[in-house]
Amino acid sequence: MKQMTLPEICAAVGTLRGITEQFLCDLIRFPSLPGKEQQAVDFAAQRFAEVGEVERVPLSNALREDEDYSDPVQGIEYEGRSNLRVRVAGTGGGRSLLFNTHLDVVPPSPGQDQAFEPRVSADRVYGRGSCDAKGQVAALFTALLAAQRLGVRLNGDVLAHLVVEEEVGGNGTLAMVRRGEQADGCIVMEPTELRILSSVRGAVWFRITCTGRAGHSGSAGQTISALKMAIRTMDILEQYHARLLAASRGIPLFDQFANPMPITFGKLAAGVWPATTPASASVEGVLGLLPNKTHKAVAEEMREAIRDGGDEWLRDHFKLEFMYRHDSHVLDPGHPLVKGLAECCREAGASGEVSAMTASCDSWFYNNQLRIPTVVFGPGSLSFAHSNEEQIGLDEISEAAVILVRFLAEWCGGAKR
Ligand SMILES: [Zn+2]
């Protein structure tokens, strides 16, 4: 038995470059929008069987009854669909490590032609999902394949959850978490530019429906515009956000950001006719939250803010619903998972920077609900995710794979045969 050297790992990952590129391009070709991931799941099941035991974990419509179920897209069917659980069994005695990443992607952006036809140019892969998160799946696959080719025998188990529906609130991960899992550490793979994100903010996606009193434009004084009420709620919530932001300063890792938890209004719908006051209007948006508040507290404060916002009509004529509710997640940056991974990053030439994620993802399910120490880490940049120029560098994927192989040996224990 002997330890692997960094040059050996780099050489093994480098040899797989063509396989990594092909794997990623093949995966991008599946238009795996939330609810339509099954072909991508089948592909991943087949490929990960080369490196470990693959279990298909069936989903069921009972998931919709869960209090943490997210439903920004209504009526998604679960029967006949599945997540994947991959296990590379260790020889015993070491720490286990769980990975999570997702196979679903957001729809193509305006101006993104042929989003599901991967394009490789100057060592970068373009296409929907290239960094969020199919490049992550490719990095994990490359790491496990490189470890196998190097003849590494780890002591602890390596587990991976390859899930559906991350983009609509984490329903795939929710299903995995509800069936239970044990691990000594977890890495949720999302594009972080190889930074280790040990704190992640939460978020709520909300829908406010206002009702007014409809009527002809000629009957001024007798109508109440639901559209104007909806606009009023946006003002009220912006003021609430300013107060929430002020109360959320001084939290480690988040404080370097001017606004780590923005409020965004993404949809406004009202009316059918220019000369008719609308009876109903709705606003949809997202509000971020930091570890000083739970999603339940924020939801209650939003409701209070609208109710007490000073408009007598609005007070009794709005409905506030939540389609997605995530708490923040915080892991002590001094935890061995953070320090060990940072050390492996630096050895491989990456910065090993530890920071906070100013977006929400599935990490809180593992960290808060299963009490598995969790970080978010991966190649590629969040600035390209969901954009019309989504892309990732193949060298970044290789670098991530090198770091992961190195870290697996450190964390799980073990050596080359
Ligand atoms: Zn993602």
mmCIF file with all atom_site columns, N, CA, C and O in Angstrom, residues 102-125:
data_model
loop_
_atom_site.group_PDB
_atom_site.id
_atom_site.type_symbol
_atom_site.label_atom_id
_atom_site.label_alt_id
_atom_site.label_comp_id
_atom_site.label_asym_id
_atom_site.label_entity_id
_atom_site.label_seq_id
_atom_site.pdbx_PDB_ins_code
_atom_site.Cartn_x
_atom_site.Cartn_y
_atom_site.Cartn_z
_atom_site.occupancy
_atom_site.B_iso_or_equiv
_atom_site.pdbx_formal_charge
_atom_site.auth_seq_id
_atom_site.auth_comp_id
_atom_site.auth_asym_id
_atom_site.auth_atom_id
_atom_site.pdbx_PDB_model_num
ATOM 1  N N  . HIS A 1 102 ? -27.266 17.619 -9.098  1.00 0.00 ? 102 HIS A N  1
ATOM 2  C CA . HIS A 1 102 ? -28.576 17.451 -9.733  1.00 0.00 ? 102 HIS A CA 1
ATOM 3  C C  . HIS A 1 102 ? -28.485 17.307 -11.248 1.00 0.00 ? 102 HIS A C  1
ATOM 4  O O  . HIS A 1 102 ? -27.572 17.833 -11.882 1.00 0.00 ? 102 HIS A O  1
ATOM 5  N N  . LEU A 1 103 ? -29.475 16.584 -11.769 1.00 0.00 ? 103 LEU A N  1
ATOM 6  C CA . LEU A 1 103 ? -29.513 16.281 -13.201 1.00 0.00 ? 103 LEU A CA 1
ATOM 7  C C  . LEU A 1 103 ? -30.494 17.172 -13.957 1.00 0.00 ? 103 LEU A C  1
ATOM 8  O O  . LEU A 1 103 ? -30.509 17.168 -15.187 1.00 0.00 ? 103 LEU A O  1
ATOM 9  N N  . ASP A 1 104 ? -31.309 17.929 -13.250 1.00 0.00 ? 104 ASP A N  1
ATOM 10 C CA . ASP A 1 104 ? -32.268 18.797 -13.941 1.00 0.00 ? 104 ASP A CA 1
ATOM 11 C C  . ASP A 1 104 ? -31.618 20.136 -14.275 1.00 0.00 ? 104 ASP A C  1
ATOM 12 O O  . ASP A 1 104 ? -30.612 20.520 -13.676 1.00 0.00 ? 104 ASP A O  1
ATOM 13 N N  . VAL A 1 105 ? -32.193 20.801 -15.253 1.00 0.00 ? 105 VAL A N  1
ATOM 14 C CA . VAL A 1 105 ? -31.691 22.104 -15.707 1.00 0.00 ? 105 VAL A CA 1
ATOM 15 C C  . VAL A 1 105 ? -32.870 23.065 -15.858 1.00 0.00 ? 105 VAL A C  1
ATOM 16 O O  . VAL A 1 105 ? -34.018 22.633 -15.964 1.00 0.00 ? 105 VAL A O  1
ATOM 17 N N  . VAL A 1 106 ? -32.569 24.358 -15.893 1.00 0.00 ? 106 VAL A N  1
ATOM 18 C CA . VAL A 1 106 ? -33.620 25.344 -16.157 1.00 0.00 ? 106 VAL A CA 1
ATOM 19 C C  . VAL A 1 106 ? -33.840 25.430 -17.675 1.00 0.00 ? 106 VAL A C  1
ATOM 20 O O  . VAL A 1 106 ? -32.978 25.029 -18.455 1.00 0.00 ? 106 VAL A O  1
ATOM 21 N N  . PRO A 1 107 ? -34.985 25.960 -18.104 1.00 0.00 ? 107 PRO A N  1
ATOM 22 C CA . PRO A 1 107 ? -35.251 26.068 -19.550 1.00 0.00 ? 107 PRO A CA 1
ATOM 23 C C  . PRO A 1 107 ? -34.227 26.988 -20.234 1.00 0.00 ? 107 PRO A C  1
ATOM 24 O O  . PRO A 1 107 ? -33.582 27.808 -19.580 1.00 0.00 ? 107 PRO A O  1
ATOM 25 N N  . PRO A 1 108 ? -34.077 26.835 -21.567 1.00 0.00 ? 108 PRO A N  1
ATOM 26 C CA . PRO A 1 108 ? -33.168 27.721 -22.305 1.00 0.00 ? 108 PRO A CA 1
ATOM 27 C C  . PRO A 1 108 ? -33.514 29.184 -22.070 1.00 0.00 ? 108 PRO A C  1
ATOM 28 O O  . PRO A 1 108 ? -34.681 29.537 -21.878 1.00 0.00 ? 108 PRO A O  1
ATOM 29 N N  . SER A 1 109 ? -32.492 30.043 -22.089 1.00 0.00 ? 109 SER A N  1
ATOM 30 C CA . SER A 1 109 ? -32.704 31.482 -21.921 1.00 0.00 ? 109 SER A CA 1
ATOM 31 C C  . SER A 1 109 ? -32.996 32.105 -23.274 1.00 0.00 ? 109 SER A C  1
ATOM 32 O O  . SER A 1 109 ? -32.576 31.573 -24.303 1.00 0.00 ? 109 SER A O  1
ATOM 33 N N  . PRO A 1 110 ? -33.677 33.268 -23.286 1.00 0.00 ? 110 PRO A N  1
ATOM 34 C CA . PRO A 1 110 ? -33.863 33.976 -24.551 1.00 0.00 ? 110 PRO A CA 1
ATOM 35 C C  . PRO A 1 110 ? -32.492 34.222 -25.198 1.00 0.00 ? 110 PRO A C  1
ATOM 36 O O  . PRO A 1 110 ? -31.546 34.617 -24.522 1.00 0.00 ? 110 PRO A O  1
ATOM 37 N N  . GLY A 1 111 ? -32.391 33.927 -26.472 1.00 0.00 ? 111 GLY A N  1
ATOM 38 C CA . GLY A 1 111 ? -31.128 34.122 -27.177 1.00 0.00 ? 111 GLY A CA 1
ATOM 39 C C  . GLY A 1 111 ? -30.190 32.936 -27.095 1.00 0.00 ? 111 GLY A C  1
ATOM 40 O O  . GLY A 1 111 ? -29.108 32.957 -27.667 1.00 0.00 ? 111 GLY A O  1
ATOM 41 N N  . GLN A 1 112 ? -30.598 31.914 -26.344 1.00 0.00 ? 112 GLN A N  1
ATOM 42 C CA . GLN A 1 112 ? -29.746 30.719 -26.250 1.00 0.00 ? 112 GLN A CA 1
ATOM 43 C C  . GLN A 1 112 ? -30.269 29.676 -27.239 1.00 0.00 ? 112 GLN A C  1
ATOM 44 O O  . GLN A 1 112 ? -31.134 28.873 -26.919 1.00 0.00 ? 112 GLN A O  1
ATOM 45 N N  . ASP A 1 113 ? -29.725 29.732 -28.461 1.00 0.00 ? 113 ASP A N  1
ATOM 46 C CA . ASP A 1 113 ? -30.179 28.800 -29.493 1.00 0.00 ? 113 ASP A CA 1
ATOM 47 C C  . ASP A 1 113 ? -29.527 27.441 -29.262 1.00 0.00 ? 113 ASP A C  1
ATOM 48 O O  . ASP A 1 113 ? -28.389 27.366 -28.841 1.00 0.00 ? 113 ASP A O  1
ATOM 49 N N  . GLN A 1 114 ? -30.267 26.398 -29.557 1.00 0.00 ? 114 GLN A N  1
ATOM 50 C CA . GLN A 1 114 ? -29.745 25.033 -29.445 1.00 0.00 ? 114 GLN A CA 1
ATOM 51 C C  . GLN A 1 114 ? -29.059 24.807 -28.090 1.00 0.00 ? 114 GLN A C  1
ATOM 52 O O  . GLN A 1 114 ? -27.909 24.381 -28.023 1.00 0.00 ? 114 GLN A O  1
ATOM 53 N N  . ALA A 1 115 ? -29.799 25.119 -27.059 1.00 0.00 ? 115 ALA A N  1
ATOM 54 C CA . ALA A 1 115 ? -29.248 25.031 -25.695 1.00 0.00 ? 115 ALA A CA 1
ATOM 55 C C  . ALA A 1 115 ? -28.823 23.615 -25.339 1.00 0.00 ? 115 ALA A C  1
ATOM 56 O O  . ALA A 1 115 ? -27.952 23.416 -24.486 1.00 0.00 ? 115 ALA A O  1
ATOM 57 N N  . PHE A 1 116 ? -29.461 22.626 -25.982 1.00 0.00 ? 116 PHE A N  1
ATOM 58 C CA . PHE A 1 116 ? -29.168 21.234 -25.631 1.00 0.00 ? 116 PHE A CA 1
ATOM 59 C C  . PHE A 1 116 ? -28.238 20.579 -26.651 1.00 0.00 ? 116 PHE A C  1
ATOM 60 O O  . PHE A 1 116 ? -28.100 19.367 -26.688 1.00 0.00 ? 116 PHE A O  1
ATOM 61 N N  . GLU A 1 117 ? -27.634 21.400 -27.493 1.00 0.00 ? 117 GLU A N  1
ATOM 62 C CA . GLU A 1 117 ? -26.625 20.901 -28.429 1.00 0.00 ? 117 GLU A CA 1
ATOM 63 C C  . GLU A 1 117 ? -25.278 21.444 -27.945 1.00 0.00 ? 117 GLU A C  1
ATOM 64 O O  . GLU A 1 117 ? -24.944 22.596 -28.153 1.00 0.00 ? 117 GLU A O  1
ATOM 65 N N  . PRO A 1 118 ? -24.491 20.599 -27.247 1.00 0.00 ? 118 PRO A N  1
ATOM 66 C CA . PRO A 1 118 ? -23.252 21.099 -26.647 1.00 0.00 ? 118 PRO A CA 1
ATOM 67 C C  . PRO A 1 118 ? -22.264 21.576 -27.705 1.00 0.00 ? 118 PRO A C  1
ATOM 68 O O  . PRO A 1 118 ? -22.193 21.020 -28.796 1.00 0.00 ? 118 PRO A O  1
ATOM 69 N N  . ARG A 1 119 ? -21.556 22.635 -27.379 1.00 0.00 ? 119 ARG A N  1
ATOM 70 C CA . ARG A 1 119 ? -20.539 23.182 -28.282 1.00 0.00 ? 119 ARG A CA 1
ATOM 71 C C  . ARG A 1 119 ? -19.239 23.269 -27.496 1.00 0.00 ? 119 ARG A C  1
ATOM 72 O O  . ARG A 1 119 ? -19.209 23.763 -26.374 1.00 0.00 ? 119 ARG A O  1
ATOM 73 N N  . VAL A 1 120 ? -18.162 22.761 -28.091 1.00 0.00 ? 120 VAL A N  1
ATOM 74 C CA . VAL A 1 120 ? -16.864 22.806 -27.421 1.00 0.00 ? 120 VAL A CA 1
ATOM 75 C C  . VAL A 1 120 ? -15.972 23.763 -28.190 1.00 0.00 ? 120 VAL A C  1
ATOM 76 O O  . VAL A 1 120 ? -15.793 23.631 -29.406 1.00 0.00 ? 120 VAL A O  1
ATOM 77 N N  . SER A 1 121 ? -15.461 24.765 -27.490 1.00 0.00 ? 121 SER A N  1
ATOM 78 C CA . SER A 1 121 ? -14.619 25.752 -28.144 1.00 0.00 ? 121 SER A CA 1
ATOM 79 C C  . SER A 1 121 ? -13.545 26.205 -27.162 1.00 0.00 ? 121 SER A C  1
ATOM 80 O O  . SER A 1 121 ? -13.859 26.570 -26.026 1.00 0.00 ? 121 SER A O  1
ATOM 81 N N  . ALA A 1 122 ? -12.294 26.164 -27.618 1.00 0.00 ? 122 ALA A N  1
ATOM 82 C CA . ALA A 1 122 ? -11.158 26.592 -26.782 1.00 0.00 ? 122 ALA A CA 1
ATOM 83 C C  . ALA A 1 122 ? -11.227 25.963 -25.387 1.00 0.00 ? 122 ALA A C  1
ATOM 84 O O  . ALA A 1 122 ? -11.085 26.641 -24.373 1.00 0.00 ? 122 ALA A O  1
ATOM 85 N N  . ASP A 1 123 ? -11.514 24.659 -25.374 1.00 0.00 ? 123 ASP A N  1
ATOM 86 C CA . ASP A 1 123 ? -11.505 23.916 -24.111 1.00 0.00 ? 123 ASP A CA 1
ATOM 87 C C  . ASP A 1 123 ? -12.644 24.266 -23.159 1.00 0.00 ? 123 ASP A C  1
ATOM 88 O O  . ASP A 1 123 ? -12.581 23.962 -21.973 1.00 0.00 ? 123 ASP A O  1
ATOM 89 N N  . ARG A 1 124 ? -13.648 24.959 -23.703 1.00 0.00 ? 124 ARG A N  1
ATOM 90 C CA . ARG A 1 124 ? -14.815 25.237 -22.865 1.00 0.00 ? 124 ARG A CA 1
ATOM 91 C C  . ARG A 1 124 ? -16.034 24.570 -23.491 1.00 0.00 ? 124 ARG A C  1
ATOM 92 O O  . ARG A 1 124 ? -16.157 24.513 -24.716 1.00 0.00 ? 124 ARG A O  1
ATOM 93 N N  . VAL A 1 125 ? -16.918 24.068 -22.640 1.00 0.00 ? 125 VAL A N  1
ATOM 94 C CA . VAL A 1 125 ? -18.137 23.419 -23.116 1.00 0.00 ? 125 VAL A CA 1
ATOM 95 C C  . VAL A 1 125 ? -19.305 24.368 -22.857 1.00 0.00 ? 125 VAL A C  1
ATOM 96 O O  . VAL A 1 125 ? -19.483 24.847 -21.733 1.00 0.00 ? 125 VAL A O  1
#
